JSON list of C-alpha atoms in Angstrom, two decimals:
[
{"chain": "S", "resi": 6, "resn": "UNK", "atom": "CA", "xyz": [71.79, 155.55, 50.66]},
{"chain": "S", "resi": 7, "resn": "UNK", "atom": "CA", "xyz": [70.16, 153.35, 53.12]},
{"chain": "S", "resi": 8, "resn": "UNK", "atom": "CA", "xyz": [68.74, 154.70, 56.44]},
{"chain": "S", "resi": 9, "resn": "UNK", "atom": "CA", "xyz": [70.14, 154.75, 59.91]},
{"chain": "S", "resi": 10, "resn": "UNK", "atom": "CA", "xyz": [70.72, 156.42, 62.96]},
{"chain": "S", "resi": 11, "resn": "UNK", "atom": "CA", "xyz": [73.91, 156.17, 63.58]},
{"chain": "S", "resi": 12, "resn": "UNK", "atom": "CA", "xyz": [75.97, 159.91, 64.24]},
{"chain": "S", "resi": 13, "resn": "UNK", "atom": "CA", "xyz": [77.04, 161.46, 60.92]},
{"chain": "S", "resi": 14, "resn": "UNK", "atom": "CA", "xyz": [79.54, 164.62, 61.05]},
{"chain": "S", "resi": 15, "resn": "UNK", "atom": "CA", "xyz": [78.46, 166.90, 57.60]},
{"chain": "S", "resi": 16, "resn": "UNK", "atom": "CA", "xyz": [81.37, 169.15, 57.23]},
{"chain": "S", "resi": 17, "resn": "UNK", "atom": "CA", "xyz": [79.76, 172.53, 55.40]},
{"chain": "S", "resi": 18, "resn": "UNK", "atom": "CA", "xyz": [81.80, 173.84, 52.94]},
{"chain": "S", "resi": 19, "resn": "UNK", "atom": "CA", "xyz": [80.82, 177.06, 53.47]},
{"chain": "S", "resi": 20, "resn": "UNK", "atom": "CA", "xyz": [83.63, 177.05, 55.86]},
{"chain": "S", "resi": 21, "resn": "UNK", "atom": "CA", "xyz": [86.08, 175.70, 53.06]},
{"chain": "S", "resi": 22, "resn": "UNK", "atom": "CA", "xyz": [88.57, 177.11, 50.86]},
{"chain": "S", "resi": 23, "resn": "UNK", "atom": "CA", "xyz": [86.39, 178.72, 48.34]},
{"chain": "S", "resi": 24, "resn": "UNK", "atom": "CA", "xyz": [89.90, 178.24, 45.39]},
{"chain": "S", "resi": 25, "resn": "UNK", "atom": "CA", "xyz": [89.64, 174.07, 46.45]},
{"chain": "S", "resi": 26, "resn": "UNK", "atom": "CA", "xyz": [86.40, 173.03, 46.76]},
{"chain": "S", "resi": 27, "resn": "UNK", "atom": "CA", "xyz": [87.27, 169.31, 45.23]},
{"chain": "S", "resi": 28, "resn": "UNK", "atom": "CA", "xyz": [89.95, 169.02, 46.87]},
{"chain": "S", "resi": 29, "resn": "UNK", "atom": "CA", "xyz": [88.35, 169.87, 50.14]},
{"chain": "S", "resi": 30, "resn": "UNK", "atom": "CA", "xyz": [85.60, 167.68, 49.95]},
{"chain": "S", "resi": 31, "resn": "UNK", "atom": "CA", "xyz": [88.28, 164.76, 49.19]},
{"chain": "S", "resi": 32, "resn": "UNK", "atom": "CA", "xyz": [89.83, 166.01, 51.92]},
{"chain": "S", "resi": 33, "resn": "UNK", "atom": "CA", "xyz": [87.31, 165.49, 54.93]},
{"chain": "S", "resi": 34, "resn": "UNK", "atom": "CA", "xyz": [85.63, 162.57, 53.07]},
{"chain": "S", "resi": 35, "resn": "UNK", "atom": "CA", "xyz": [89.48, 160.66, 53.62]},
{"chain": "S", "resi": 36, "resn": "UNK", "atom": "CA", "xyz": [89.29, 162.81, 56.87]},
{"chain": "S", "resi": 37, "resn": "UNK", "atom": "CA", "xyz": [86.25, 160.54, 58.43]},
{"chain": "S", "resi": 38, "resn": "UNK", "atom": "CA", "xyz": [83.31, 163.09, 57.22]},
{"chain": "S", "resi": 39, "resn": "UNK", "atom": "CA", "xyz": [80.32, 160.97, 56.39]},
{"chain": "S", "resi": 40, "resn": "UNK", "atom": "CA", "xyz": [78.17, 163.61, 54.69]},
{"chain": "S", "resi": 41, "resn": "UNK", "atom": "CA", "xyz": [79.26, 166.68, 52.75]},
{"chain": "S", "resi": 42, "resn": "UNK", "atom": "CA", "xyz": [76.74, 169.61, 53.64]},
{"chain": "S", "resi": 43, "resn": "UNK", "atom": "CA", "xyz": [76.42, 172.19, 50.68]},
{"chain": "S", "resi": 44, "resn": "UNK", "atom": "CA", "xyz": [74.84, 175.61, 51.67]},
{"chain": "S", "resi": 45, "resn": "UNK", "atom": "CA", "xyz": [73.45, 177.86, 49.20]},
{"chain": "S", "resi": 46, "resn": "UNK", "atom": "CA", "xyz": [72.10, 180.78, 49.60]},
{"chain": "S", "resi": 47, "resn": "UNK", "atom": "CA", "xyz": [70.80, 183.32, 47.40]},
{"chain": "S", "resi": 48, "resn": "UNK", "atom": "CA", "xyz": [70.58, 186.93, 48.96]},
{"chain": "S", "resi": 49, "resn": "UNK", "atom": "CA", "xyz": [67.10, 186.77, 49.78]},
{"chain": "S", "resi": 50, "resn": "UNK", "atom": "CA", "xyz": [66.00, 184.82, 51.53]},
{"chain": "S", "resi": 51, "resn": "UNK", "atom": "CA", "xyz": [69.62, 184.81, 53.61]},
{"chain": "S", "resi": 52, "resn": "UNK", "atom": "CA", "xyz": [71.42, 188.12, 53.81]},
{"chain": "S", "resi": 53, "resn": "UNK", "atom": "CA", "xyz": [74.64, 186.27, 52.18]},
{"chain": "S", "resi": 54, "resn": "UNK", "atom": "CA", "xyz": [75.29, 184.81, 48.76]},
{"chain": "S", "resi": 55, "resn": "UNK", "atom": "CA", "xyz": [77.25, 181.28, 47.99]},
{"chain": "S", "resi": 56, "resn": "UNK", "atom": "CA", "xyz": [76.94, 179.03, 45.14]},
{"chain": "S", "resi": 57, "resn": "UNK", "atom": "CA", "xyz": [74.26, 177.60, 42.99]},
{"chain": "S", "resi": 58, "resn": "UNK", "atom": "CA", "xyz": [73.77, 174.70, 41.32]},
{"chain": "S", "resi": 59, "resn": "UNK", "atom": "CA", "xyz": [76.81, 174.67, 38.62]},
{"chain": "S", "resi": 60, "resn": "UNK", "atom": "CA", "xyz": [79.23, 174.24, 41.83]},
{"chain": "S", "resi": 61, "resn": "UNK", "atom": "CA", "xyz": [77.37, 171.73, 43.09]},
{"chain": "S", "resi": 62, "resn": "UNK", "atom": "CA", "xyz": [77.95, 169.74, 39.57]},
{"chain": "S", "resi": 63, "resn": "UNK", "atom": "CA", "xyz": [81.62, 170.73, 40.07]},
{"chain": "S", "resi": 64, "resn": "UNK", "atom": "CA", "xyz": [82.20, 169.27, 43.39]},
{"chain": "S", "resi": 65, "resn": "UNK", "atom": "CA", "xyz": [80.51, 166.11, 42.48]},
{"chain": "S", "resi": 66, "resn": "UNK", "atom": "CA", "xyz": [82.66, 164.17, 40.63]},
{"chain": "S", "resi": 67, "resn": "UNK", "atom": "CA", "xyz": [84.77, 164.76, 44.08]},
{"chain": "S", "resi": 68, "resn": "UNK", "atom": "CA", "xyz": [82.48, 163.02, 46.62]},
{"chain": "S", "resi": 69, "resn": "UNK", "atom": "CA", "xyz": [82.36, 159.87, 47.29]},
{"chain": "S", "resi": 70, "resn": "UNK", "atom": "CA", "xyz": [78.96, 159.57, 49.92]},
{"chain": "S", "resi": 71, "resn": "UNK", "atom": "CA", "xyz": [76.21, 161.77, 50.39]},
{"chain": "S", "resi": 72, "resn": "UNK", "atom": "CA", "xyz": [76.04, 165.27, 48.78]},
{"chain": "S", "resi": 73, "resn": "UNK", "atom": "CA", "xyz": [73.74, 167.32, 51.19]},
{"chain": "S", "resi": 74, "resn": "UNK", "atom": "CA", "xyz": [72.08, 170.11, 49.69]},
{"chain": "S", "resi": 75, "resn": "UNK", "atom": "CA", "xyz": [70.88, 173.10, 51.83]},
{"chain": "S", "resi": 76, "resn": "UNK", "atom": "CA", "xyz": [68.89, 175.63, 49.89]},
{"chain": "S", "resi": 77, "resn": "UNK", "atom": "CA", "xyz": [68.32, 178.62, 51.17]},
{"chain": "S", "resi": 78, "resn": "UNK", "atom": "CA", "xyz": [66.69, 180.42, 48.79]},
{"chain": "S", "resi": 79, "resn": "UNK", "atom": "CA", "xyz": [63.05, 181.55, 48.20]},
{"chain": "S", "resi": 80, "resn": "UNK", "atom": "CA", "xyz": [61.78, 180.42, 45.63]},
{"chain": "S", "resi": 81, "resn": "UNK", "atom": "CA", "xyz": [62.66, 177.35, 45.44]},
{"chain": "S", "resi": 82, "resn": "UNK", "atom": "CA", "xyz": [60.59, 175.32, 43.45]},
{"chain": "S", "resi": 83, "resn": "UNK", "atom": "CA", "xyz": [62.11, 176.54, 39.71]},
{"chain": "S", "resi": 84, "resn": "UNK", "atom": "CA", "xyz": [65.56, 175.50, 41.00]},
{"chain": "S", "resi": 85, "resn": "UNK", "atom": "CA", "xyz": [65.20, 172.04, 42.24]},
{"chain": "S", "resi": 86, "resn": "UNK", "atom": "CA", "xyz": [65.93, 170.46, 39.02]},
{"chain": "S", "resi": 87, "resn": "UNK", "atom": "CA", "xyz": [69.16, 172.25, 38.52]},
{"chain": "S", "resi": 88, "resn": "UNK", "atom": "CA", "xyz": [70.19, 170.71, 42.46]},
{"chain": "S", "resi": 89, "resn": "UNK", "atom": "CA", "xyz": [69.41, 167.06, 41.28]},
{"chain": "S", "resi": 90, "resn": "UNK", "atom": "CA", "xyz": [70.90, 167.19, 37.94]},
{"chain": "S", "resi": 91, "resn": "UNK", "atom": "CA", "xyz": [73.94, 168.24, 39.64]},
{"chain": "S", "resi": 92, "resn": "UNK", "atom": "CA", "xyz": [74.05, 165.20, 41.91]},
{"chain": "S", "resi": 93, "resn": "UNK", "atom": "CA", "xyz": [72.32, 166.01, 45.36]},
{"chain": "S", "resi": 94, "resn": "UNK", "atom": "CA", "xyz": [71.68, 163.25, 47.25]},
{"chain": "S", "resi": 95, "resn": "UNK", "atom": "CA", "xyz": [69.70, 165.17, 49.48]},
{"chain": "S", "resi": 96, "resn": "UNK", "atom": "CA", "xyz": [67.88, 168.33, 48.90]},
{"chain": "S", "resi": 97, "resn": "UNK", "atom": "CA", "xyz": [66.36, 170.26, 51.71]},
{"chain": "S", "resi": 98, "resn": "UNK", "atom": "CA", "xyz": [64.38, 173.30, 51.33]},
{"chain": "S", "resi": 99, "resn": "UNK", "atom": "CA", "xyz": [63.07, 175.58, 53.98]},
{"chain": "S", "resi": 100, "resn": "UNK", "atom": "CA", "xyz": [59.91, 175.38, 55.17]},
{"chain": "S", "resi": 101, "resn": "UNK", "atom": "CA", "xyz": [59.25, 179.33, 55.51]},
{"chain": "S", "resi": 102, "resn": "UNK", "atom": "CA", "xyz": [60.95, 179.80, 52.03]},
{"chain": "S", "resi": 103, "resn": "UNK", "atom": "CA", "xyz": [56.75, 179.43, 50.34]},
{"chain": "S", "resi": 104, "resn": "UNK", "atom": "CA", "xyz": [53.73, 178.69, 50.87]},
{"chain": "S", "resi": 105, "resn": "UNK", "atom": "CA", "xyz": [53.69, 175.30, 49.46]},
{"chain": "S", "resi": 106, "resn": "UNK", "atom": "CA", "xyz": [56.16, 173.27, 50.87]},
{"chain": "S", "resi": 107, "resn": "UNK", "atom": "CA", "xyz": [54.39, 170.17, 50.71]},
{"chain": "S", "resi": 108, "resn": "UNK", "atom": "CA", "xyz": [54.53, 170.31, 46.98]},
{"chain": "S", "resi": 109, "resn": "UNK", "atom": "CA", "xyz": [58.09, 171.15, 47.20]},
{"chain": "S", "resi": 110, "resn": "UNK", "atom": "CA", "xyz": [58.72, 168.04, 49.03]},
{"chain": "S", "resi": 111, "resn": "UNK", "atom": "CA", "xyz": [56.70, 165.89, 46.47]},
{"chain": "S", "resi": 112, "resn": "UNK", "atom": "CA", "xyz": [59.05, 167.48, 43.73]},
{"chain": "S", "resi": 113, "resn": "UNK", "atom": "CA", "xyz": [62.16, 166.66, 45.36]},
{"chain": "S", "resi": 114, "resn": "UNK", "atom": "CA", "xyz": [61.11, 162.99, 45.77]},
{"chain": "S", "resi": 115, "resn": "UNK", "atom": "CA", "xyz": [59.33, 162.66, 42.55]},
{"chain": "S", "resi": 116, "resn": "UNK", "atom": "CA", "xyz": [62.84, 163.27, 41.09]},
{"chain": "S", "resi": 117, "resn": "UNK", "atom": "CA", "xyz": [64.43, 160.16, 43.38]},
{"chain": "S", "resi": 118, "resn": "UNK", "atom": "CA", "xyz": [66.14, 162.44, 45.69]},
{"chain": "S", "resi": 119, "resn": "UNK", "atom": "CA", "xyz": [66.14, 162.50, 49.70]},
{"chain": "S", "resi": 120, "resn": "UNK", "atom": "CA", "xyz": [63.89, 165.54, 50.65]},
{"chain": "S", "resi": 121, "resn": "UNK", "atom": "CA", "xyz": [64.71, 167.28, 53.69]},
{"chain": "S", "resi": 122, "resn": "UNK", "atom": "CA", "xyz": [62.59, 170.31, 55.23]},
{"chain": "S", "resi": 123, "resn": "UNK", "atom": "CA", "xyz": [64.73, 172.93, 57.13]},
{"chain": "S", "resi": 124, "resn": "UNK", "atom": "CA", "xyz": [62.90, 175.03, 60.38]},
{"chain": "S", "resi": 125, "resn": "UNK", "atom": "CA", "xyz": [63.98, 178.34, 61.38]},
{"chain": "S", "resi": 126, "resn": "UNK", "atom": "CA", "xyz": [64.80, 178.74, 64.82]},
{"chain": "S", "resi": 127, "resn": "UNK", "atom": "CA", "xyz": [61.38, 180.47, 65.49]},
{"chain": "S", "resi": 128, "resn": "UNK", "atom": "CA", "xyz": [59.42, 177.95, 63.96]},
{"chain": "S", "resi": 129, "resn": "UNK", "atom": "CA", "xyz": [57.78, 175.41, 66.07]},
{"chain": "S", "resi": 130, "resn": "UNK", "atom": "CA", "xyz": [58.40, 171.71, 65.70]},
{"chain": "S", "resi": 131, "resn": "UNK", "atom": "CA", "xyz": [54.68, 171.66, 65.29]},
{"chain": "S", "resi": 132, "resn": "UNK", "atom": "CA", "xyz": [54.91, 173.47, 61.71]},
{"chain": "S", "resi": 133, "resn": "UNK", "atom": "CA", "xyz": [55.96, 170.34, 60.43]},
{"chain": "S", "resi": 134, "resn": "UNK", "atom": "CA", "xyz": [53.25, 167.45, 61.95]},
{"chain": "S", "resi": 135, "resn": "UNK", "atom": "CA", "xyz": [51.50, 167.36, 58.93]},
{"chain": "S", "resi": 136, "resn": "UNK", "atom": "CA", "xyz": [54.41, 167.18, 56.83]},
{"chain": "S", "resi": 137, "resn": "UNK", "atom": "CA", "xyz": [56.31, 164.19, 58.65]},
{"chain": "S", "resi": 138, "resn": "UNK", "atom": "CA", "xyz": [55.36, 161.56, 55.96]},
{"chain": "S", "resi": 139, "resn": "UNK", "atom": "CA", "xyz": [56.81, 163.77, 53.01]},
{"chain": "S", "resi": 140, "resn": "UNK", "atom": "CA", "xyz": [59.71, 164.03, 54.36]},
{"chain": "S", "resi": 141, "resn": "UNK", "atom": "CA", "xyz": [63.57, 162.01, 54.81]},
{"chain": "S", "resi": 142, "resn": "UNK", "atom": "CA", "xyz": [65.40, 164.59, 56.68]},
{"chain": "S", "resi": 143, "resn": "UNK", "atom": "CA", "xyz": [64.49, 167.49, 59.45]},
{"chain": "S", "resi": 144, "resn": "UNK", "atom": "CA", "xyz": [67.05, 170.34, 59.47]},
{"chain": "S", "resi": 145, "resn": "UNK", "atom": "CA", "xyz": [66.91, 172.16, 62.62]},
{"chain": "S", "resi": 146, "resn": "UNK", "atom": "CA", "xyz": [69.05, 175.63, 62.20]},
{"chain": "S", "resi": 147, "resn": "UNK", "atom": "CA", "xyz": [70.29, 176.24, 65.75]},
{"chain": "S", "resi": 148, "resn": "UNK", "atom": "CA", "xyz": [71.83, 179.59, 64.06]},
{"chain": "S", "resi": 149, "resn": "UNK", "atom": "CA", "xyz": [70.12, 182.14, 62.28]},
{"chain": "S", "resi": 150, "resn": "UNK", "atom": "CA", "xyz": [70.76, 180.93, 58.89]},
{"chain": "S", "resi": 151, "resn": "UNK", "atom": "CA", "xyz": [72.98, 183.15, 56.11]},
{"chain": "S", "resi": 152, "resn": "UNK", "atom": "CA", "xyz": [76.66, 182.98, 57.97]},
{"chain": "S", "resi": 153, "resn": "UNK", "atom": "CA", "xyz": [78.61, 180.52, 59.41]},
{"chain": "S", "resi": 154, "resn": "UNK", "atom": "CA", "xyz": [80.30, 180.99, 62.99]},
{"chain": "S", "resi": 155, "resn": "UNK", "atom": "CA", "xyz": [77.48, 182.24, 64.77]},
{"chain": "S", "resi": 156, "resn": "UNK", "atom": "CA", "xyz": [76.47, 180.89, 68.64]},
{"chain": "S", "resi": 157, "resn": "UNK", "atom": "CA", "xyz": [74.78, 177.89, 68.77]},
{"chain": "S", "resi": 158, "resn": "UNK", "atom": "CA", "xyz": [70.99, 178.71, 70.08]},
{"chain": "S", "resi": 159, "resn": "UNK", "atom": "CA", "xyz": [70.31, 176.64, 73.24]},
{"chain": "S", "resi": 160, "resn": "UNK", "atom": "CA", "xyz": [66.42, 177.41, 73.00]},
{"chain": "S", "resi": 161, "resn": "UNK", "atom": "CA", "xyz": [66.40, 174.66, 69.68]},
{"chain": "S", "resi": 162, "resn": "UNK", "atom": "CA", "xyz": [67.17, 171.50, 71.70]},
{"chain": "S", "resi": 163, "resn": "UNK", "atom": "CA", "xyz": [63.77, 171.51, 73.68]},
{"chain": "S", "resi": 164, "resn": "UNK", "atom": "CA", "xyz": [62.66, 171.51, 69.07]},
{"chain": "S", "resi": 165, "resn": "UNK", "atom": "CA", "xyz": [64.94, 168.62, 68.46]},
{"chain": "S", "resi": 166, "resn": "UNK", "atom": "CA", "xyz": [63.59, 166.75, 71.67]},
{"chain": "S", "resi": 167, "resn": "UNK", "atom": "CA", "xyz": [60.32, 167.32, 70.62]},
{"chain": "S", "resi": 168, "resn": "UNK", "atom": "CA", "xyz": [60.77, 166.76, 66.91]},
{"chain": "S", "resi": 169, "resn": "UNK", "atom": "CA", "xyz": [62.33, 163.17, 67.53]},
{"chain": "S", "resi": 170, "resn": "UNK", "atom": "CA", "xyz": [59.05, 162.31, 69.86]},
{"chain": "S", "resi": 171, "resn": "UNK", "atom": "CA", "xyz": [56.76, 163.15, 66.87]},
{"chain": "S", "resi": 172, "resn": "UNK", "atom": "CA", "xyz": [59.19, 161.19, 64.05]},
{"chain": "S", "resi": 173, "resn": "UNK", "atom": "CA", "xyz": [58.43, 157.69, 66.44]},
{"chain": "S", "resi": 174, "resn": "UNK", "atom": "CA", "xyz": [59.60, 155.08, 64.58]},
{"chain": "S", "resi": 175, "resn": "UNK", "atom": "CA", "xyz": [59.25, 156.87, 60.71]},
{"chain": "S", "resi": 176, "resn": "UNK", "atom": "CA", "xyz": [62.98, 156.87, 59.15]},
{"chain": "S", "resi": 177, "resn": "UNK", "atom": "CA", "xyz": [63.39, 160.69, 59.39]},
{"chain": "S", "resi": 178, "resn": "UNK", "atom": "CA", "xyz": [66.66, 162.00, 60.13]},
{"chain": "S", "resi": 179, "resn": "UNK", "atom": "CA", "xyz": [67.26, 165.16, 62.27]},
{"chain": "S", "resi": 180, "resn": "UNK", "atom": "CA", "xyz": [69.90, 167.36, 61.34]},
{"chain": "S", "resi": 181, "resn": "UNK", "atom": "CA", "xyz": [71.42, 169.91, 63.26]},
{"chain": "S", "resi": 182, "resn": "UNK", "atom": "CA", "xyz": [73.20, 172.77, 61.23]},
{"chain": "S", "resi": 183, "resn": "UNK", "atom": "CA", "xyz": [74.72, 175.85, 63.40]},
{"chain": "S", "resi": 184, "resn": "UNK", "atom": "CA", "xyz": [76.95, 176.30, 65.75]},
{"chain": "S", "resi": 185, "resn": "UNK", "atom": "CA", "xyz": [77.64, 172.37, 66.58]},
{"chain": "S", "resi": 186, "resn": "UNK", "atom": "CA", "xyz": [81.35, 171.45, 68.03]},
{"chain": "S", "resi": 187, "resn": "UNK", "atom": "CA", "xyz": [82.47, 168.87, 70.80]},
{"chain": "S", "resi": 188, "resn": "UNK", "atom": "CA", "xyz": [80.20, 171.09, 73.72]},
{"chain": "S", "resi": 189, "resn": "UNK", "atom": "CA", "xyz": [76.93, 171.62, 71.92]},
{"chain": "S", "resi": 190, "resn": "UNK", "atom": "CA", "xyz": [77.18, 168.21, 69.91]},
{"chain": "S", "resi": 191, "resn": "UNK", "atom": "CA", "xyz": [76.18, 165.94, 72.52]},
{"chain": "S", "resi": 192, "resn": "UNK", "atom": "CA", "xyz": [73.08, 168.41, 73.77]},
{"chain": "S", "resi": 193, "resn": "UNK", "atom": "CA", "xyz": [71.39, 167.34, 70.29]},
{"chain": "S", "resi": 194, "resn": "UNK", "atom": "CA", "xyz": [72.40, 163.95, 69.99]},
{"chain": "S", "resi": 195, "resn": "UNK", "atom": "CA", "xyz": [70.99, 163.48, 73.36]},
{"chain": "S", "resi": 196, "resn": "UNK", "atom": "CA", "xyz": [67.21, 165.06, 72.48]},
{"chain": "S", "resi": 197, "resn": "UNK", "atom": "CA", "xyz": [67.28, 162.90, 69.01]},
{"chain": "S", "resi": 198, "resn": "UNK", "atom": "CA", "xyz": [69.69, 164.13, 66.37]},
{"chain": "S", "resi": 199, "resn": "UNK", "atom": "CA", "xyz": [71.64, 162.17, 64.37]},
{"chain": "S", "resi": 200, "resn": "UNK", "atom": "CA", "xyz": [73.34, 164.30, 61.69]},
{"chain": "S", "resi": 201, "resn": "UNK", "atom": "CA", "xyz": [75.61, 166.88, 62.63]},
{"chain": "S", "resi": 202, "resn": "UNK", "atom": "CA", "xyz": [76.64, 169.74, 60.07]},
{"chain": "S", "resi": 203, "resn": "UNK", "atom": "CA", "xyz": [80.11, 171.57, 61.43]},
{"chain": "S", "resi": 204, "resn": "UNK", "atom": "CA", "xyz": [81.63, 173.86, 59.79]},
{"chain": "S", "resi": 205, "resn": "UNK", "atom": "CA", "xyz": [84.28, 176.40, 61.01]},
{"chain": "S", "resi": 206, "resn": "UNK", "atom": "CA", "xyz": [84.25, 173.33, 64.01]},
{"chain": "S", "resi": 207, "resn": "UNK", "atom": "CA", "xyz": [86.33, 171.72, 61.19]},
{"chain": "S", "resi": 208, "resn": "UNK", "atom": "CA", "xyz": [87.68, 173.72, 58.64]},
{"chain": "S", "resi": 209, "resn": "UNK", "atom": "CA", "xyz": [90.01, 176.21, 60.81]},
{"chain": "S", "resi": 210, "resn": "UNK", "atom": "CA", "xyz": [91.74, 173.31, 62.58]},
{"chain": "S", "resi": 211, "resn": "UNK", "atom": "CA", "xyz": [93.19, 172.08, 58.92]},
{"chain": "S", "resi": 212, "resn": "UNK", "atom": "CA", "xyz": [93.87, 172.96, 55.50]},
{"chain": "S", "resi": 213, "resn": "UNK", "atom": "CA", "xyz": [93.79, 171.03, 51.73]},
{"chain": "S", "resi": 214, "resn": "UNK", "atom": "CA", "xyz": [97.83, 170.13, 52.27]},
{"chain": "S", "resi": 215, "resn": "UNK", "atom": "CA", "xyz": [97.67, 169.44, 56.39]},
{"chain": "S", "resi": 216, "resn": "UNK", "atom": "CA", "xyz": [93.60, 168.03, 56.40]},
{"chain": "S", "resi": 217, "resn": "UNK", "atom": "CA", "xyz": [94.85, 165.81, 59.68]},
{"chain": "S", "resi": 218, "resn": "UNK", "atom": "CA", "xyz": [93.30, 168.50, 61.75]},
{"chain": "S", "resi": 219, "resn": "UNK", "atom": "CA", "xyz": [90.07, 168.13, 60.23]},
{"chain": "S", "resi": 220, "resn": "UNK", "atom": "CA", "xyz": [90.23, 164.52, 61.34]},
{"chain": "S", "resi": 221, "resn": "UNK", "atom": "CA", "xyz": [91.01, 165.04, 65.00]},
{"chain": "S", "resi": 222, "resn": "UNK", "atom": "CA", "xyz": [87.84, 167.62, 64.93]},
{"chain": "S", "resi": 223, "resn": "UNK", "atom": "CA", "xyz": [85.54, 165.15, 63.44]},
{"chain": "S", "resi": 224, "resn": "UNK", "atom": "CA", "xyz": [86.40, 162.17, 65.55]},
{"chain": "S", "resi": 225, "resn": "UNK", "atom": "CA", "xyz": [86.09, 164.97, 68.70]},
{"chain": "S", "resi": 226, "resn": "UNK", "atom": "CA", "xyz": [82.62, 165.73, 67.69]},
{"chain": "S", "resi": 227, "resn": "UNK", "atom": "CA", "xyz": [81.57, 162.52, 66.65]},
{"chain": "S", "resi": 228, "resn": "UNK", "atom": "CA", "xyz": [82.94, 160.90, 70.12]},
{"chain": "S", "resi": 229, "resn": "UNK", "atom": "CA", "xyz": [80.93, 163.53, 72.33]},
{"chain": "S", "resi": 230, "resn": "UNK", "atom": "CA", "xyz": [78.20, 162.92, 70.47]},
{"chain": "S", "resi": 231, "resn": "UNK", "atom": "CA", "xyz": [78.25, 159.43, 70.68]},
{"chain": "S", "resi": 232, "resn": "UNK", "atom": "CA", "xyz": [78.56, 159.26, 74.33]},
{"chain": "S", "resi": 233, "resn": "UNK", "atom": "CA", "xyz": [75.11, 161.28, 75.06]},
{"chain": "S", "resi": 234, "resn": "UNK", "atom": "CA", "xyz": [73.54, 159.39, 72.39]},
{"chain": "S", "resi": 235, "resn": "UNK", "atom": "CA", "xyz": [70.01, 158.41, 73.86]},
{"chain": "S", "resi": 236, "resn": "UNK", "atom": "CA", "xyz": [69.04, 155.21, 71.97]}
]
């Protein structure tokens, strides 16, 4: 997994058919998807319950790039090792889920895995200056996190802007992960993102046996984000 900035769509499967998980990652991997954006959640820390670990082993064997692990869950620490063993390429943990995050992050890396650190949206980009060398990947919820479908938060972009100023030139990706489509797509690729996490955006435009919907949605976010890119 080498580093770059170049726009990635992460369909979340939270927006997936629940009975055809492998099959649905197949399907938006062959679809165009670069990434494939697992949230978890665990009832407390979110006010929703997923999947754990043992679906994340499932779904493996049925991706072909980047498995993008989202925990939100608190704690987190006694879980990482079930995420990596079941394949995560990258594991991102919230930085309000503990109070020692930067120990989290040393864990997730110390195990060869991407670590990513995930902000509320009423947590400053600031929370995270002294963390910017532990880290691979910035996840910027522009929902309230714990259900898909919500309304993309407009106050997060002035985060991203100034989240991509304080990265310089470290390889740090900034992901965006709530309420992105072909509208609010190119508002964060212009302040600095480059991976964008879709989910209804995708899923309800296709299914497992017609996926060519899923396609057109990708390529329609990933071409309006493209042409705000600021480079």
């Amino acid at each position: 997994m080498t580093f770059d900035r170049s726009i990635k769509i992460a369909p979340s499967i939270l927006a997936a058919d629940f009975a055809n998980f492998g099959a649905e990652c197949a399907a938006i991997e062959g679809q165009g998807a670069d990434w494939v954006h697992v949230d978890v959640m665990d009832g407390h820390f979110v006010p929703n319950i997923s999947f754990g670990a043992a679906t994340c082993a499932a779904i493996r064997p049925h991706i072909r790039g980047v498995m993008d692990v989202h925990l939100m869950i608190s704690p987190v620490d006694a879980y990482l090792e079930g995420f990596v063993e079941a394949g995560a390429d990258v594991l991102t943990a919230h930085l309000e889920a503990g109070p020692h995050v930067h120990r989290t992050l040393q864990a997730i890396r110390g195990a060869g895995v991407r670590a990513g650190l995930a902000l509320n949206p009423g947590t400053p980009a600031e929370a995270v200056e002294m963390l910017l060398d532990e880290v691979d990947l910035i996840c910027v919820m522009t929902v309230n996190p714990g259900f898909g479908g919500q309304k993309f938060i407009r106050s997060q972009i002035a985060k991203v802007r100034r989240l991509r100023e304080m990265i310089g030139d470290r390889p740090i990706h900034i992901e965006i992960d709530g309420g992105v489509d072909p509208v609010t797509a190119p508002l964060v690729t212009e302040a600095g993102a480059d991976v964008l996490v879709a989910g209804s955006a995708v899923f309800k435009h296709g299914t497992v046996d017609n996926p060519e919907g899923y396609g057109r949605a990708i390529r329609e976010i990933r071409s309006a984000a493209e042409a705000a890119r600021r480079d």
